PDB file of C-alpha atoms in Angstrom:
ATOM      1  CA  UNK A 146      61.575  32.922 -14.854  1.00  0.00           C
ATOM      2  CA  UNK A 147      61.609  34.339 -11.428  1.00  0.00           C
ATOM      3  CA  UNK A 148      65.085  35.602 -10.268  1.00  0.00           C
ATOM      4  CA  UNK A 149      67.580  34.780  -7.290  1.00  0.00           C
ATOM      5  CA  UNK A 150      69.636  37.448  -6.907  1.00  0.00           C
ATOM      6  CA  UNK A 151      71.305  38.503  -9.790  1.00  0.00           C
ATOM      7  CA  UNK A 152      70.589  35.549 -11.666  1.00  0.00           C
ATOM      8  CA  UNK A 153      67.556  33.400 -13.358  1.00  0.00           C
ATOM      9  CA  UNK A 154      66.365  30.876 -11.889  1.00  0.00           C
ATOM     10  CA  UNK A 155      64.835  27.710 -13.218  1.00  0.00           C
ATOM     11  CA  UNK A 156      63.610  24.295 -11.745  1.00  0.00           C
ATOM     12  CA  UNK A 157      65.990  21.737 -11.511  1.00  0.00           C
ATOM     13  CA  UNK A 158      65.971  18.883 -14.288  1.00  0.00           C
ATOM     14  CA  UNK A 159      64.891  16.240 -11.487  1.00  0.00           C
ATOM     15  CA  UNK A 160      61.840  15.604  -9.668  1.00  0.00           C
ATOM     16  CA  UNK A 161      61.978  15.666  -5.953  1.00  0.00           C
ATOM     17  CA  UNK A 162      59.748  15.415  -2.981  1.00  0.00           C
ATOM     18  CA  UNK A 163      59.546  18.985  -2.569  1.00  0.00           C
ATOM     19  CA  UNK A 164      58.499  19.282  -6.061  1.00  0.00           C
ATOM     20  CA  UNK A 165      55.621  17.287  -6.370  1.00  0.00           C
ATOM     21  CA  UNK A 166      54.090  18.914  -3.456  1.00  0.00           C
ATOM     22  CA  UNK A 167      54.845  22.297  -4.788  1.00  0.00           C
ATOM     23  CA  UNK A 168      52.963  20.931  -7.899  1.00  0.00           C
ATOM     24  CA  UNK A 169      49.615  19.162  -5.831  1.00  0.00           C
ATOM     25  CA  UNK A 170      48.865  22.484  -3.579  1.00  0.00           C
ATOM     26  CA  UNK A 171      49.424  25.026  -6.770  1.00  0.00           C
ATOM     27  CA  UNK A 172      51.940  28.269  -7.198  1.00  0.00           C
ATOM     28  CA  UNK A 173      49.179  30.325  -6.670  1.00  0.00           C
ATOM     29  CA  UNK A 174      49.849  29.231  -2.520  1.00  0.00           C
ATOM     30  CA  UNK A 175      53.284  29.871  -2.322  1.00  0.00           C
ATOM     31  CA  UNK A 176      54.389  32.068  -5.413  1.00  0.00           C
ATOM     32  CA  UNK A 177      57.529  31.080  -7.240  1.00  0.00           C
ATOM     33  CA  UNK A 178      60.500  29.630  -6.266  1.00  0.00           C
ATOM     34  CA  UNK A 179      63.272  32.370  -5.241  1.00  0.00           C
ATOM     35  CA  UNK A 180      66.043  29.736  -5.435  1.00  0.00           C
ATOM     36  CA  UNK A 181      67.197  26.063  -5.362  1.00  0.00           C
ATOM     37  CA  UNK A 182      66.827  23.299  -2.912  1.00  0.00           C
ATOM     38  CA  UNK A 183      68.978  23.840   0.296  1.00  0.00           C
ATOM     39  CA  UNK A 184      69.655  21.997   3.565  1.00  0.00           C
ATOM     40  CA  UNK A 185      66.642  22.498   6.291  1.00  0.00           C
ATOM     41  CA  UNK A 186      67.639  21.669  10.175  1.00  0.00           C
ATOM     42  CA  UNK A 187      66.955  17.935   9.552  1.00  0.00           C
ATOM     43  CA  UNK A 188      66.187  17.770   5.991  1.00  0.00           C
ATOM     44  CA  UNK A 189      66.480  20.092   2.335  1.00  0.00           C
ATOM     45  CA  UNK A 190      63.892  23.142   1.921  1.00  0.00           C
ATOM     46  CA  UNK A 191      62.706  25.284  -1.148  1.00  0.00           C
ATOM     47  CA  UNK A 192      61.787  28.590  -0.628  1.00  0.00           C
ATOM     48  CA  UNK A 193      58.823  30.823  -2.419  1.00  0.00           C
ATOM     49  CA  UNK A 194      57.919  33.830  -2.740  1.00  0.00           C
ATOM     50  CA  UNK A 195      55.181  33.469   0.195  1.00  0.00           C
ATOM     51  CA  UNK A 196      56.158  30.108   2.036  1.00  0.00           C
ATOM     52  CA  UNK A 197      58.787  27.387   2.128  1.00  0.00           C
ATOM     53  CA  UNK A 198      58.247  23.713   1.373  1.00  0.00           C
ATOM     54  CA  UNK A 199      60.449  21.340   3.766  1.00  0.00           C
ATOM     55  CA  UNK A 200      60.938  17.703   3.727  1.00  0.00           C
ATOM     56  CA  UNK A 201      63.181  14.686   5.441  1.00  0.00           C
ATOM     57  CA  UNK A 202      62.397  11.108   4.989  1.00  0.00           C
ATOM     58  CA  UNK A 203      60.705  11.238   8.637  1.00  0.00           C
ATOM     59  CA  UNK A 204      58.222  13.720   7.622  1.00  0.00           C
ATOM     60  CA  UNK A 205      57.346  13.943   4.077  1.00  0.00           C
ATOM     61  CA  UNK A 206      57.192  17.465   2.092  1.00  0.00           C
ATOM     62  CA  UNK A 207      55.040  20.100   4.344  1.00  0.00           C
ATOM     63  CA  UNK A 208      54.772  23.538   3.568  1.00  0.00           C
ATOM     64  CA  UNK A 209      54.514  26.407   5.732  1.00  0.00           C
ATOM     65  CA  UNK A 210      53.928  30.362   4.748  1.00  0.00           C
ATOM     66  CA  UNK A 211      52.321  33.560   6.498  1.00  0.00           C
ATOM     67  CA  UNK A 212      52.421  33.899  10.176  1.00  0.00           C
ATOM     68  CA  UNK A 213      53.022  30.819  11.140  1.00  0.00           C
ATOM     69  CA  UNK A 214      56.036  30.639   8.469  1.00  0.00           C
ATOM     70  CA  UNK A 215      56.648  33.830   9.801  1.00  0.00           C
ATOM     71  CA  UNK A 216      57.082  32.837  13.333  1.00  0.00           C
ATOM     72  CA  UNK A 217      59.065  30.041  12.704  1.00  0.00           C
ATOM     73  CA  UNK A 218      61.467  31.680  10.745  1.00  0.00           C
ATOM     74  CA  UNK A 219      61.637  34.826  13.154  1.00  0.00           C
ATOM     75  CA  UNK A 220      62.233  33.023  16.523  1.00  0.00           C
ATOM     76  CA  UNK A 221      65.729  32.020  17.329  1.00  0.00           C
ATOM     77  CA  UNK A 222      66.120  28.776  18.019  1.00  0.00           C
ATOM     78  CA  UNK A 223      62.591  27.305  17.386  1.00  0.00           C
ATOM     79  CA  UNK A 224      63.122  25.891  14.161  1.00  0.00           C
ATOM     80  CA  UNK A 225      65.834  23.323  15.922  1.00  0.00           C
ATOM     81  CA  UNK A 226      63.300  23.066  18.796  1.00  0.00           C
ATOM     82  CA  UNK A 227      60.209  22.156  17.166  1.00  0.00           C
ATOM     83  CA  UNK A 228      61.902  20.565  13.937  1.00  0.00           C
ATOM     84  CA  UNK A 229      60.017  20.050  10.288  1.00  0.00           C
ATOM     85  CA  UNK A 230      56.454  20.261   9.530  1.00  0.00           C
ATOM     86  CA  UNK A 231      54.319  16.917   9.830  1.00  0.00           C
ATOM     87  CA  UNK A 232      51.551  18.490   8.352  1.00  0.00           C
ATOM     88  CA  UNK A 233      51.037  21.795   5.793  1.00  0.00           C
ATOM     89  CA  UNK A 234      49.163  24.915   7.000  1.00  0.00           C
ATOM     90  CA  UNK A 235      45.519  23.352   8.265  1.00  0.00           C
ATOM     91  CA  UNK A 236      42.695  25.232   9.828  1.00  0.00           C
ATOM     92  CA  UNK A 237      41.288  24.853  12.786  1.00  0.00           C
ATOM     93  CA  UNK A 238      37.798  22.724  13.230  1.00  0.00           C
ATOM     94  CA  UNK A 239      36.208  26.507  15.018  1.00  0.00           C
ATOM     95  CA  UNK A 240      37.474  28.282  11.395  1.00  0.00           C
ATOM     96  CA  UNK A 241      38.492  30.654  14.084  1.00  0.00           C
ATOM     97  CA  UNK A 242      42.480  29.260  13.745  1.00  0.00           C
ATOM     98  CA  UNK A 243      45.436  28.273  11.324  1.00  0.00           C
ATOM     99  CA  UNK A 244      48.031  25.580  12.563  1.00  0.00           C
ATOM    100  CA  UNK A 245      50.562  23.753  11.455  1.00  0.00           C
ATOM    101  CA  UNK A 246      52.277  20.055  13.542  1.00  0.00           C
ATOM    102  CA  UNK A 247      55.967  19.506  13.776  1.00  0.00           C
ATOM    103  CA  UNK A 248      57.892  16.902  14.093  1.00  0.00           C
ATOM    104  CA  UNK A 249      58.170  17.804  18.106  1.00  0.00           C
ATOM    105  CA  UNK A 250      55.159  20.712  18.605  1.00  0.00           C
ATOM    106  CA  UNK A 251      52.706  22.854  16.610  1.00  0.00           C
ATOM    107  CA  UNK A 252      52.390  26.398  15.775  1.00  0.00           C
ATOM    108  CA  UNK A 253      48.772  28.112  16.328  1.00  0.00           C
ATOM    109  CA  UNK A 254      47.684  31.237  15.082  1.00  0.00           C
ATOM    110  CA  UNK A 255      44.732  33.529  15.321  1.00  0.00           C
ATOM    111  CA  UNK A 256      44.062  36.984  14.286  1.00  0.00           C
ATOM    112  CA  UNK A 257      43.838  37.649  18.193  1.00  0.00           C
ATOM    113  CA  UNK A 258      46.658  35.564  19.202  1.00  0.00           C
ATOM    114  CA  UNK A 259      49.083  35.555  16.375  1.00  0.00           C
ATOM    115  CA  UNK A 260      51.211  32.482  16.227  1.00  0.00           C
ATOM    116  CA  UNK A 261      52.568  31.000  18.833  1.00  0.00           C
ATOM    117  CA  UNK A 262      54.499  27.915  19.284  1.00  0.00           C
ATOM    118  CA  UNK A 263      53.336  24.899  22.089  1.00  0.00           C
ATOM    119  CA  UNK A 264      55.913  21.845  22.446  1.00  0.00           C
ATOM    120  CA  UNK A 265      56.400  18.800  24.519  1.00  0.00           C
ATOM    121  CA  UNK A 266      55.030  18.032  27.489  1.00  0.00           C
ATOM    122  CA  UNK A 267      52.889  21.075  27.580  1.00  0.00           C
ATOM    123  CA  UNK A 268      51.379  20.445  23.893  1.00  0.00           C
ATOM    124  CA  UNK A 269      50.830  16.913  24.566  1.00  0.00           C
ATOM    125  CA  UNK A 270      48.317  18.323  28.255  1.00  0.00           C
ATOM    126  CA  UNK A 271      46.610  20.985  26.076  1.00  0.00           C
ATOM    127  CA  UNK A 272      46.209  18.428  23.590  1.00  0.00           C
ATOM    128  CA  UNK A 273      44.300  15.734  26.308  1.00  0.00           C
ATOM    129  CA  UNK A 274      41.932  18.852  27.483  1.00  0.00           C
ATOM    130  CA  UNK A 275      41.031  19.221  23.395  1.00  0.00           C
ATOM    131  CA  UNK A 276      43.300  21.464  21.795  1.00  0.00           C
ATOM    132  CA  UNK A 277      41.784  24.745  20.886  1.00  0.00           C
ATOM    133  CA  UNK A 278      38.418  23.556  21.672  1.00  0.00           C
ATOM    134  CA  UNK A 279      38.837  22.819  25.299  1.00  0.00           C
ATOM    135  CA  UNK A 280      38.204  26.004  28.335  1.00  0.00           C
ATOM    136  CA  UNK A 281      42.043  26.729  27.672  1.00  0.00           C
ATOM    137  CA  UNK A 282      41.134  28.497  24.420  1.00  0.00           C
ATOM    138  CA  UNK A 283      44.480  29.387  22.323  1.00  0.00           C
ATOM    139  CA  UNK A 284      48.084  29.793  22.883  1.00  0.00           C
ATOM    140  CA  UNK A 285      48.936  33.425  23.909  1.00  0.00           C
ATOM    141  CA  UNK A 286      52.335  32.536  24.472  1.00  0.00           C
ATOM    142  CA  UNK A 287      55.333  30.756  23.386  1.00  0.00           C
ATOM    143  CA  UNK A 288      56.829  28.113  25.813  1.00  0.00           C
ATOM    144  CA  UNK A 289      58.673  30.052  28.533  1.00  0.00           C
ATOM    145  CA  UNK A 290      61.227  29.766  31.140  1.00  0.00           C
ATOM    146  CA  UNK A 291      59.790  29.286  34.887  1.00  0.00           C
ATOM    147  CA  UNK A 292      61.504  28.909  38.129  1.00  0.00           C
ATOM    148  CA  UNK A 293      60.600  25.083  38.338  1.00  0.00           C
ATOM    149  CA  UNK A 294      60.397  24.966  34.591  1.00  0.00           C
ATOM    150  CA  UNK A 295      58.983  25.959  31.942  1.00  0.00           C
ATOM    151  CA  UNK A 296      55.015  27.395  30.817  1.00  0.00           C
ATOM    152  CA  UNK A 297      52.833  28.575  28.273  1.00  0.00           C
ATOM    153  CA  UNK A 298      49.594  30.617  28.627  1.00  0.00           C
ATOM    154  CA  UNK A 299      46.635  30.401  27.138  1.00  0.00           C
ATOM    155  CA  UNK A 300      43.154  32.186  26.292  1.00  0.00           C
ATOM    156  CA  UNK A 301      41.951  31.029  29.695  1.00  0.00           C
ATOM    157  CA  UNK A 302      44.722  29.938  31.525  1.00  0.00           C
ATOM    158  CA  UNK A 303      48.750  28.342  31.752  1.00  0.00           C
ATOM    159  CA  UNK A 304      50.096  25.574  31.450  1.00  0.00           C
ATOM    160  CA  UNK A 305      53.230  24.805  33.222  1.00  0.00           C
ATOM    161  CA  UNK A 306      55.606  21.886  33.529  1.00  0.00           C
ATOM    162  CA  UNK A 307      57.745  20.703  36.233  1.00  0.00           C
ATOM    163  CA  UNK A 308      61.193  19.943  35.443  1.00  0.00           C
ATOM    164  CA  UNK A 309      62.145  17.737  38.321  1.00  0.00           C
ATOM    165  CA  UNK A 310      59.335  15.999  38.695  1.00  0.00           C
ATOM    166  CA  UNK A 311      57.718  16.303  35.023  1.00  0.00           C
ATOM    167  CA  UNK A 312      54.492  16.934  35.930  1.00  0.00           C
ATOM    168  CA  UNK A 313      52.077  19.470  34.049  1.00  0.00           C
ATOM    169  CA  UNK A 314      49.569  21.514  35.739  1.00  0.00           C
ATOM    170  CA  UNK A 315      47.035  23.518  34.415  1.00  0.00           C
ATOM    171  CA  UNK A 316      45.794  26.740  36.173  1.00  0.00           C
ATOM    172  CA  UNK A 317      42.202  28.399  34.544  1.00  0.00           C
ATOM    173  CA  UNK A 318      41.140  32.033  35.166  1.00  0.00           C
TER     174      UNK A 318
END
């Protein structure tokens, strides 16, 4: 029985959401549980030893671990910003990539890159020019601050969003 602090553990006498998934992907993915089911921004979470399952009704269990867990964990703020996982960890189609989709962005990472968080109106552009897989290439950067708005940069270029007029444009190099 793994331990939470000072005191054992053990699975709760119910099956939840959170549980069943833990059960489909296999411990050997996320390691034991350290504790019980807690409160999530938006929904309840379940910590491992190497990851965290979430859930809410809106998006099902998801879980997320290693950088990308990492980052989202790490960055103030972004949890709120992008919300719960929509999907678990996936790869990329180039096997170059890991990602996971939240409820309102995704988190890439590479070994090159290391994870990095696209959102809104900026995801949904690098998104129509094919993800990944387009000339952009990978995030380099979180979403950032901008005089007119905000940005993120890329592989091969930024992409940066307008906040009066809400226009995206996207500059290669």
């Amino acid at each position: 029985t793994p331990l939470y602090g000072e005191v054992a553990y053990s699975a709760p006498a119910t099956t939840s959401a959170i549980d069943i998934h833990y059960t489909q992907l296999g411990a050997p993915l996320l390691g034991l549980p350290l504790g019980p089911e807690h409160p999530a921004t938006g929904g309840r979470a379940v910590s491992y030893e190497a990851g965290t399952i979430f859930w809410s009704a809106a998006t099902g269990a998801h879980e997320m671990h290693g950088a990308i867990g990492g980052h989202y964990a790490a960055v103030p703020g972004l949890a709120n910003a992008l919300g719960l996982p929509t999907t678990d960890e996936l790869g990329t189609p180039d096997d170059i990539g890991r990602f996971n989709h939240l409820a309102y962005g995704s988190i890439y990472w590479t070994p090159g890159t290391g994870a990095r968080a696209v959102q809104g109106a900026i995801r949904a552009r690098w998104a129509s020019l094919g993800w990944e897989r387009g000339r952009l290439g990978y995030p380099t950067t979180d979403e950032y601050s901008t005089a007119a708005g905000r940005a993120s940069t890329f592989q091969h270029g930024t992409i940066s969003w307008n906040a009066r007029t809400g226009a995206t444009t996207v500059t290669y190099r």
